[in-house]
Amino acid sequence: MKKRVLCLAAALLAFCTVACGKEKTADIAETAGVRREPGSVMKDGAEETAAAETEAESESASSVSWAKKDGGYTYTFPERDDSGMAKVDEMYSFSTAMFEDQPDDWYFGKTTRNASTGEVTVVWERSQSTLDVLEEYNAIYRGDEERKVVYLTFDAGYEYGTTAKILDVLKEKNVPAAFFVNGHYVESAPHMIRRMLDEGHIIGNHAVNHYDLTTVGVDTFIEEVEGLEDMYYATFPDAPPMVYFRPPSGNCNEWVLKMTDMMGYRTVLWSWAYKDYDTNAQPDVWSTLEKVKESLHNGCVYLLHPESQTNADMLGQMIDWIRGEGYEILPLADIK
């Protein structure tokens, strides 16, 4: 089994720190490169009580936790536990059947919202059997459905000159996001990833290539995931551990979930998306905002693509409207 090799001194030092029983904490401030000690938790610019911070900082060593201070997000990412790989041989014979409820377009979102009352109707939902499997492997489909919270995630594969504007808006609005990067993006846009890290965003694993991982073998799956790690840490040896994984195109079954879990990752799907990835057929901002407004729901995990000019142009309005409806935009690390 291929193991990640970090050859740079900074990475070795980081692992030595972990070996001494310490977690690696990424304290990302609003100003690039500034690291702060964990402090009082901030929420929409207002200081929360010390008790709230203590609770946020008291998560177990196996959990991801976060705090917010002075416009910067602090994340605690424990090293992944990939001890499950000791049983990887069983995956060669594990069923690769797709979920029985897997339509071609499920990932575009199937909820409607009454603009007057805020009541949300689920037009189409995953079957209970699929939801049970997602829960078994601690996969993220929606976040906290009991609160008015949403989460922004982006799949970054190619750079079309629009990501900088998206990051500008996120910084201006003080909004955290998660960016899932593939091999091409690591190679072609390291300056963008550096900025994402410095401005308090989470970086997730989106595999080296854009293969349908439900159709590959065990060895290829490992190469796709660990290969992305190799590329990422060779470029960013000071980056915190990657703990989130999104399968390309959201192609997922229990085999993918189990492989991901064995490797110590948490699979992140989404509950709303739209066709924003075709750079030659971008929808207009107004119609896209209407889709956002019709589909807002508690725990919504948005999937957007940073190569979209529509997303770059409408993101500020989208954020303002979501907040105007009384929703918070929180980092993935908030989903327990």
GROMACS .gro file of C-alpha atoms in nm:
model
  336
    1MET     CA    1   0.000   0.000   0.000
    2LYS     CA    2   0.135   0.332  -0.102
    3LYS     CA    3   0.209   0.567   0.185
    4ARG     CA    4   0.239   0.940   0.171
    5VAL     CA    5   0.600   1.055   0.182
    6LEU     CA    6   0.668   1.405   0.302
    7CYS     CA    7   1.026   1.492   0.232
    8LEU     CA    8   1.039   1.853   0.329
    9ALA     CA    9   1.175   1.948   0.667
   10ALA     CA   10   0.872   2.151   0.765
   11ALA     CA   11   0.641   1.857   0.710
   12LEU     CA   12   0.866   1.628   0.912
   13LEU     CA   13   0.866   1.877   1.196
   14ALA     CA   14   0.484   1.887   1.185
   15PHE     CA   15   0.464   1.510   1.210
   16CYS     CA   16   0.708   1.508   1.498
   17THR     CA   17   0.477   1.745   1.679
   18VAL     CA   18   0.186   1.509   1.624
   19ALA     CA   19   0.397   1.218   1.745
   20CYS     CA   20   0.441   1.401   2.072
   21GLY     CA   21   0.065   1.387   2.120
   22LYS     CA   22  -0.023   1.728   1.989
   23GLU     CA   23  -0.279   1.808   1.722
   24LYS     CA   24  -0.187   2.035   1.439
   25THR     CA   25  -0.396   2.351   1.455
   26ALA     CA   26  -0.436   2.577   1.157
   27ASP     CA   27  -0.506   2.924   1.292
   28ILE     CA   28  -0.577   3.109   0.972
   29ALA     CA   29  -0.615   3.483   1.010
   30GLU     CA   30  -0.771   3.731   0.777
   31THR     CA   31  -0.425   3.869   0.702
   32ALA     CA   32  -0.224   3.618   0.500
   33GLY     CA   33   0.030   3.421   0.698
   34VAL     CA   34  -0.070   3.551   1.044
   35ARG     CA   35  -0.128   3.285   1.306
   36ARG     CA   36  -0.305   3.353   1.633
   37GLU     CA   37  -0.356   3.162   1.955
   38PRO     CA   38  -0.711   3.036   2.005
   39GLY     CA   39  -0.922   3.309   2.163
   40SER     CA   40  -1.282   3.406   2.219
   41VAL     CA   41  -1.523   3.268   1.964
   42MET     CA   42  -1.679   3.530   1.738
   43LYS     CA   43  -2.014   3.503   1.570
   44ASP     CA   44  -2.121   3.759   1.308
   45GLY     CA   45  -1.880   4.007   1.462
   46ALA     CA   46  -2.018   3.977   1.818
   47GLU     CA   47  -1.810   3.821   2.095
   48GLU     CA   48  -1.954   3.505   2.244
   49THR     CA   49  -1.904   3.398   2.601
   50ALA     CA   50  -1.588   3.230   2.725
   51ALA     CA   51  -1.798   2.921   2.795
   52ALA     CA   52  -1.887   2.888   2.428
   53GLU     CA   53  -1.520   2.901   2.336
   54THR     CA   54  -1.431   2.645   2.598
   55GLU     CA   55  -1.693   2.412   2.454
   56ALA     CA   56  -1.560   2.462   2.102
   57GLU     CA   57  -1.206   2.389   2.217
   58SER     CA   58  -1.300   2.084   2.423
   59GLU     CA   59  -1.378   1.855   2.132
   60SER     CA   60  -1.216   1.514   2.157
   61ALA     CA   61  -0.882   1.454   1.990
   62SER     CA   62  -1.053   1.258   1.715
   63SER     CA   63  -1.281   1.546   1.616
   64VAL     CA   64  -1.243   1.847   1.396
   65SER     CA   65  -1.318   2.171   1.578
   66TRP     CA   66  -1.318   2.538   1.490
   67ALA     CA   67  -1.331   2.882   1.641
   68LYS     CA   68  -1.348   3.233   1.506
   69LYS     CA   69  -1.161   3.541   1.620
   70ASP     CA   70  -1.089   3.880   1.469
   71GLY     CA   71  -1.207   3.773   1.126
   72GLY     CA   72  -0.990   3.460   1.122
   73TYR     CA   73  -1.095   3.097   1.144
   74THR     CA   74  -0.908   2.852   1.365
   75TYR     CA   75  -0.940   2.483   1.285
   76THR     CA   76  -0.809   2.185   1.475
   77PHE     CA   77  -0.758   1.889   1.241
   78PRO     CA   78  -0.632   1.569   1.402
   79GLU     CA   79  -0.417   1.343   1.189
   80ARG     CA   80  -0.634   1.098   1.004
   81ASP     CA   81  -0.670   0.748   1.142
   82ASP     CA   82  -0.606   0.517   0.848
   83SER     CA   83  -0.570   0.203   1.060
   84GLY     CA   84  -0.868   0.063   0.870
   85MET     CA   85  -0.637   0.007   0.575
   86ALA     CA   86  -0.510  -0.302   0.756
   87LYS     CA   87  -0.827  -0.471   0.627
   88VAL     CA   88  -0.813  -0.326   0.276
   89ASP     CA   89  -0.788  -0.674   0.120
   90GLU     CA   90  -1.158  -0.729   0.189
   91MET     CA   91  -1.238  -0.443  -0.051
   92TYR     CA   92  -1.130  -0.648  -0.352
   93SER     CA   93  -1.446  -0.855  -0.310
   94PHE     CA   94  -1.675  -0.591  -0.156
   95SER     CA   95  -1.985  -0.509  -0.361
   96THR     CA   96  -1.956  -0.210  -0.595
   97ALA     CA   97  -2.331  -0.189  -0.656
   98MET     CA   98  -2.471   0.161  -0.688
   99PHE     CA   99  -2.736   0.296  -0.453
  100GLU     CA  100  -3.078   0.180  -0.564
  101ASP     CA  101  -3.214   0.535  -0.566
  102GLN     CA  102  -2.933   0.690  -0.773
  103PRO     CA  103  -3.090   0.903  -1.049
  104ASP     CA  104  -2.870   1.088  -1.294
  105ASP     CA  105  -2.957   1.431  -1.157
  106TRP     CA  106  -3.007   1.382  -0.784
  107TYR     CA  107  -2.722   1.614  -0.698
  108PHE     CA  108  -2.893   1.925  -0.836
  109GLY     CA  109  -3.116   1.949  -0.529
  110LYS     CA  110  -3.482   1.867  -0.483
  111THR     CA  111  -3.630   2.107  -0.229
  112THR     CA  112  -3.866   2.404  -0.260
  113ARG     CA  113  -3.914   2.687  -0.014
  114ASN     CA  114  -4.216   2.907   0.046
  115ALA     CA  115  -4.082   3.262   0.028
  116SER     CA  116  -4.353   3.395   0.260
  117THR     CA  117  -4.339   3.136   0.537
  118GLY     CA  118  -3.992   2.990   0.491
  119GLU     CA  119  -4.143   2.641   0.492
  120VAL     CA  120  -3.933   2.391   0.300
  121THR     CA  121  -4.076   2.098   0.107
  122VAL     CA  122  -3.849   1.811   0.012
  123VAL     CA  123  -3.955   1.728  -0.342
  124TRP     CA  124  -3.727   1.429  -0.367
  125GLU     CA  125  -3.521   1.261  -0.098
  126ARG     CA  126  -3.268   0.982  -0.088
  127SER     CA  127  -3.418   0.650   0.017
  128GLN     CA  128  -3.393   0.561   0.383
  129SER     CA  129  -3.158   0.275   0.299
  130THR     CA  130  -2.917   0.518   0.131
  131LEU     CA  131  -2.944   0.768   0.417
  132ASP     CA  132  -2.868   0.485   0.661
  133VAL     CA  133  -2.551   0.393   0.470
  134LEU     CA  134  -2.438   0.755   0.454
  135GLU     CA  135  -2.490   0.783   0.829
  136GLU     CA  136  -2.305   0.456   0.893
  137TYR     CA  137  -1.993   0.601   0.733
  138ASN     CA  138  -2.042   0.949   0.882
  139ALA     CA  139  -2.074   1.099   0.534
  140ILE     CA  140  -2.201   1.454   0.493
  141TYR     CA  141  -2.512   1.500   0.280
  142ARG     CA  142  -2.680   1.781   0.471
  143GLY     CA  143  -2.550   1.946   0.785
  144ASP     CA  144  -2.743   2.042   1.098
  145GLU     CA  145  -3.111   2.035   1.000
  146GLU     CA  146  -3.222   2.170   1.339
  147ARG     CA  147  -3.063   2.512   1.287
  148LYS     CA  148  -3.075   2.782   1.023
  149VAL     CA  149  -2.724   2.712   0.901
  150VAL     CA  150  -2.571   2.646   0.559
  151TYR     CA  151  -2.226   2.554   0.428
  152LEU     CA  152  -2.044   2.666   0.113
  153THR     CA  153  -1.827   2.417  -0.074
  154PHE     CA  154  -1.645   2.453  -0.406
  155ASP     CA  155  -1.496   2.190  -0.637
  156ALA     CA  156  -1.180   2.339  -0.789
  157GLY     CA  157  -1.041   2.157  -1.090
  158TYR     CA  158  -0.952   2.430  -1.336
  159GLU     CA  159  -0.868   2.798  -1.307
  160TYR     CA  160  -1.048   3.039  -1.538
  161GLY     CA  161  -0.956   3.363  -1.362
  162THR     CA  162  -1.272   3.381  -1.151
  163THR     CA  163  -1.151   3.229  -0.824
  164ALA     CA  164  -0.980   3.549  -0.709
  165LYS     CA  165  -1.310   3.737  -0.723
  166ILE     CA  166  -1.483   3.459  -0.530
  167LEU     CA  167  -1.214   3.475  -0.263
  168ASP     CA  168  -1.245   3.854  -0.255
  169VAL     CA  169  -1.618   3.822  -0.182
  170LEU     CA  170  -1.567   3.554   0.083
  171LYS     CA  171  -1.309   3.773   0.255
  172GLU     CA  172  -1.523   4.086   0.233
  173LYS     CA  173  -1.827   3.903   0.374
  174ASN     CA  174  -1.618   3.711   0.629
  175VAL     CA  175  -1.753   3.376   0.509
  176PRO     CA  176  -1.570   3.041   0.537
  177ALA     CA  177  -1.578   2.784   0.259
  178ALA     CA  178  -1.433   2.445   0.173
  179PHE     CA  179  -1.247   2.398  -0.155
  180PHE     CA  180  -1.201   2.043  -0.289
  181VAL     CA  181  -0.898   2.040  -0.518
  182ASN     CA  182  -0.779   1.786  -0.773
  183GLY     CA  183  -0.434   1.719  -0.912
  184HIS     CA  184  -0.462   1.963  -1.201
  185TYR     CA  185  -0.558   2.246  -0.968
  186VAL     CA  186  -0.271   2.177  -0.729
  187GLU     CA  187  -0.028   2.189  -1.022
  188SER     CA  188  -0.178   2.486  -1.206
  189ALA     CA  189  -0.306   2.716  -0.931
  190PRO     CA  190  -0.094   2.679  -0.615
  191HIS     CA  191  -0.117   3.056  -0.559
  192MET     CA  192  -0.494   3.025  -0.528
  193ILE     CA  193  -0.468   2.737  -0.282
  194ARG     CA  194  -0.215   2.933  -0.079
  195ARG     CA  195  -0.462   3.218  -0.057
  196MET     CA  196  -0.745   2.982   0.041
  197LEU     CA  197  -0.535   2.850   0.328
  198ASP     CA  198  -0.422   3.194   0.440
  199GLU     CA  199  -0.775   3.332   0.438
  200GLY     CA  200  -0.932   3.064   0.654
  201HIS     CA  201  -1.079   2.812   0.412
  202ILE     CA  202  -1.069   2.433   0.435
  203ILE     CA  203  -0.895   2.235   0.161
  204GLY     CA  204  -1.037   1.894   0.078
  205ASN     CA  205  -0.924   1.602  -0.137
  206HIS     CA  206  -1.093   1.567  -0.478
  207ALA     CA  207  -0.855   1.296  -0.611
  208VAL     CA  208  -0.581   1.337  -0.870
  209ASN     CA  209  -0.802   1.288  -1.173
  210HIS     CA  210  -1.175   1.317  -1.229
  211TYR     CA  211  -1.240   0.944  -1.251
  212ASP     CA  212  -1.567   0.782  -1.156
  213LEU     CA  213  -1.430   0.611  -0.848
  214THR     CA  214  -1.721   0.367  -0.831
  215THR     CA  215  -1.572   0.197  -1.137
  216VAL     CA  216  -1.203   0.169  -1.044
  217GLY     CA  217  -1.015  -0.098  -0.852
  218VAL     CA  218  -0.877  -0.076  -0.501
  219ASP     CA  219  -0.523   0.008  -0.610
  220THR     CA  220  -0.637   0.287  -0.841
  221PHE     CA  221  -0.861   0.433  -0.572
  222ILE     CA  222  -0.570   0.449  -0.329
  223GLU     CA  223  -0.345   0.601  -0.593
  224GLU     CA  224  -0.604   0.868  -0.671
  225VAL     CA  225  -0.650   0.972  -0.308
  226GLU     CA  226  -0.295   0.933  -0.177
  227GLY     CA  227  -0.155   1.070  -0.500
  228LEU     CA  228  -0.343   1.396  -0.443
  229GLU     CA  229  -0.203   1.406  -0.089
  230ASP     CA  230   0.151   1.364  -0.223
  231MET     CA  231   0.108   1.653  -0.465
  232TYR     CA  232  -0.061   1.875  -0.208
  233TYR     CA  233   0.190   1.830   0.074
  234ALA     CA  234   0.487   1.858  -0.161
  235THR     CA  235   0.360   2.207  -0.244
  236PHE     CA  236   0.217   2.296   0.098
  237PRO     CA  237   0.420   2.110   0.361
  238ASP     CA  238   0.286   2.341   0.632
  239ALA     CA  239  -0.080   2.267   0.552
  240PRO     CA  240  -0.297   2.099   0.816
  241PRO     CA  241  -0.413   1.740   0.762
  242MET     CA  242  -0.671   1.679   0.493
  243VAL     CA  243  -0.974   1.516   0.652
  244TYR     CA  244  -1.251   1.569   0.397
  245PHE     CA  245  -1.293   1.388   0.064
  246ARG     CA  246  -1.537   1.450  -0.218
  247PRO     CA  247  -1.563   1.186  -0.492
  248PRO     CA  248  -1.545   1.336  -0.841
  249SER     CA  249  -1.891   1.416  -0.982
  250GLY     CA  250  -2.034   1.288  -0.654
  251ASN     CA  251  -2.020   0.934  -0.792
  252CYS     CA  252  -2.060   0.738  -0.472
  253ASN     CA  253  -2.169   0.401  -0.342
  254GLU     CA  254  -2.102   0.203  -0.026
  255TRP     CA  255  -1.774   0.076  -0.172
  256VAL     CA  256  -1.646   0.434  -0.212
  257LEU     CA  257  -1.771   0.530   0.135
  258LYS     CA  258  -1.598   0.231   0.293
  259MET     CA  259  -1.271   0.291   0.109
  260THR     CA  260  -1.277   0.655   0.209
  261ASP     CA  261  -1.352   0.568   0.569
  262MET     CA  262  -1.070   0.312   0.581
  263MET     CA  263  -0.830   0.582   0.465
  264GLY     CA  264  -0.943   0.808   0.748
  265TYR     CA  265  -1.139   1.057   0.538
  266ARG     CA  266  -1.493   1.184   0.579
  267THR     CA  267  -1.691   1.184   0.255
  268VAL     CA  268  -1.864   1.512   0.171
  269LEU     CA  269  -2.154   1.512  -0.073
  270TRP     CA  270  -2.403   1.799  -0.102
  271SER     CA  271  -2.773   1.878  -0.090
  272TRP     CA  272  -2.788   2.153  -0.353
  273ALA     CA  273  -2.607   2.236  -0.674
  274TYR     CA  274  -2.684   2.363  -1.021
  275LYS     CA  275  -2.526   2.337  -1.365
  276ASP     CA  276  -2.257   2.601  -1.320
  277TYR     CA  277  -1.953   2.413  -1.448
  278ASP     CA  278  -1.996   2.468  -1.823
  279THR     CA  279  -1.787   2.780  -1.881
  280ASN     CA  280  -1.934   2.820  -2.229
  281ALA     CA  281  -2.296   2.816  -2.112
  282GLN     CA  282  -2.316   3.022  -1.795
  283PRO     CA  283  -2.667   3.102  -1.665
  284ASP     CA  284  -2.758   3.459  -1.577
  285VAL     CA  285  -2.721   3.583  -1.221
  286TRP     CA  286  -3.090   3.663  -1.167
  287SER     CA  287  -3.220   3.316  -1.258
  288THR     CA  288  -2.947   3.155  -1.048
  289LEU     CA  289  -3.036   3.363  -0.744
  290GLU     CA  290  -3.397   3.257  -0.788
  291LYS     CA  291  -3.286   2.893  -0.776
  292VAL     CA  292  -3.093   2.965  -0.458
  293LYS     CA  293  -3.395   3.133  -0.300
  294GLU     CA  294  -3.626   2.847  -0.392
  295SER     CA  295  -3.396   2.584  -0.248
  296LEU     CA  296  -3.265   2.726   0.082
  297HIS     CA  297  -3.302   2.475   0.364
  298ASN     CA  298  -3.159   2.405   0.708
  299GLY     CA  299  -2.822   2.234   0.687
  300CYS     CA  300  -2.788   2.299   0.314
  301VAL     CA  301  -2.450   2.197   0.177
  302TYR     CA  302  -2.401   2.405  -0.138
  303LEU     CA  303  -2.180   2.281  -0.418
  304LEU     CA  304  -2.046   2.555  -0.645
  305HIS     CA  305  -1.762   2.565  -0.897
  306PRO     CA  306  -1.509   2.851  -0.880
  307GLU     CA  307  -1.460   2.849  -1.258
  308SER     CA  308  -1.813   2.986  -1.295
  309GLN     CA  309  -1.841   3.354  -1.385
  310THR     CA  310  -2.202   3.343  -1.267
  311ASN     CA  311  -2.089   3.234  -0.922
  312ALA     CA  312  -1.826   3.506  -0.908
  313ASP     CA  313  -2.084   3.770  -1.004
  314MET     CA  314  -2.369   3.656  -0.780
  315LEU     CA  315  -2.190   3.523  -0.469
  316GLY     CA  316  -2.207   3.850  -0.276
  317GLN     CA  317  -2.580   3.883  -0.337
  318MET     CA  318  -2.629   3.517  -0.252
  319ILE     CA  319  -2.450   3.555   0.082
  320ASP     CA  320  -2.639   3.874   0.171
  321TRP     CA  321  -2.975   3.714   0.090
  322ILE     CA  322  -2.903   3.397   0.287
  323ARG     CA  323  -2.802   3.600   0.590
  324GLY     CA  324  -3.103   3.826   0.542
  325GLU     CA  325  -3.322   3.518   0.584
  326GLY     CA  326  -3.166   3.460   0.926
  327TYR     CA  327  -2.921   3.186   0.826
  328GLU     CA  328  -2.559   3.154   0.935
  329ILE     CA  329  -2.289   3.036   0.693
  330LEU     CA  330  -2.058   2.805   0.885
  331PRO     CA  331  -1.750   2.595   0.797
  332LEU     CA  332  -1.779   2.222   0.731
  333ALA     CA  333  -1.598   2.169   1.060
  334ASP     CA  334  -1.924   2.264   1.234
  335ILE     CA  335  -2.090   1.943   1.112
  336LYS     CA  336  -2.038   1.681   1.381
   0.00000   0.00000   0.00000
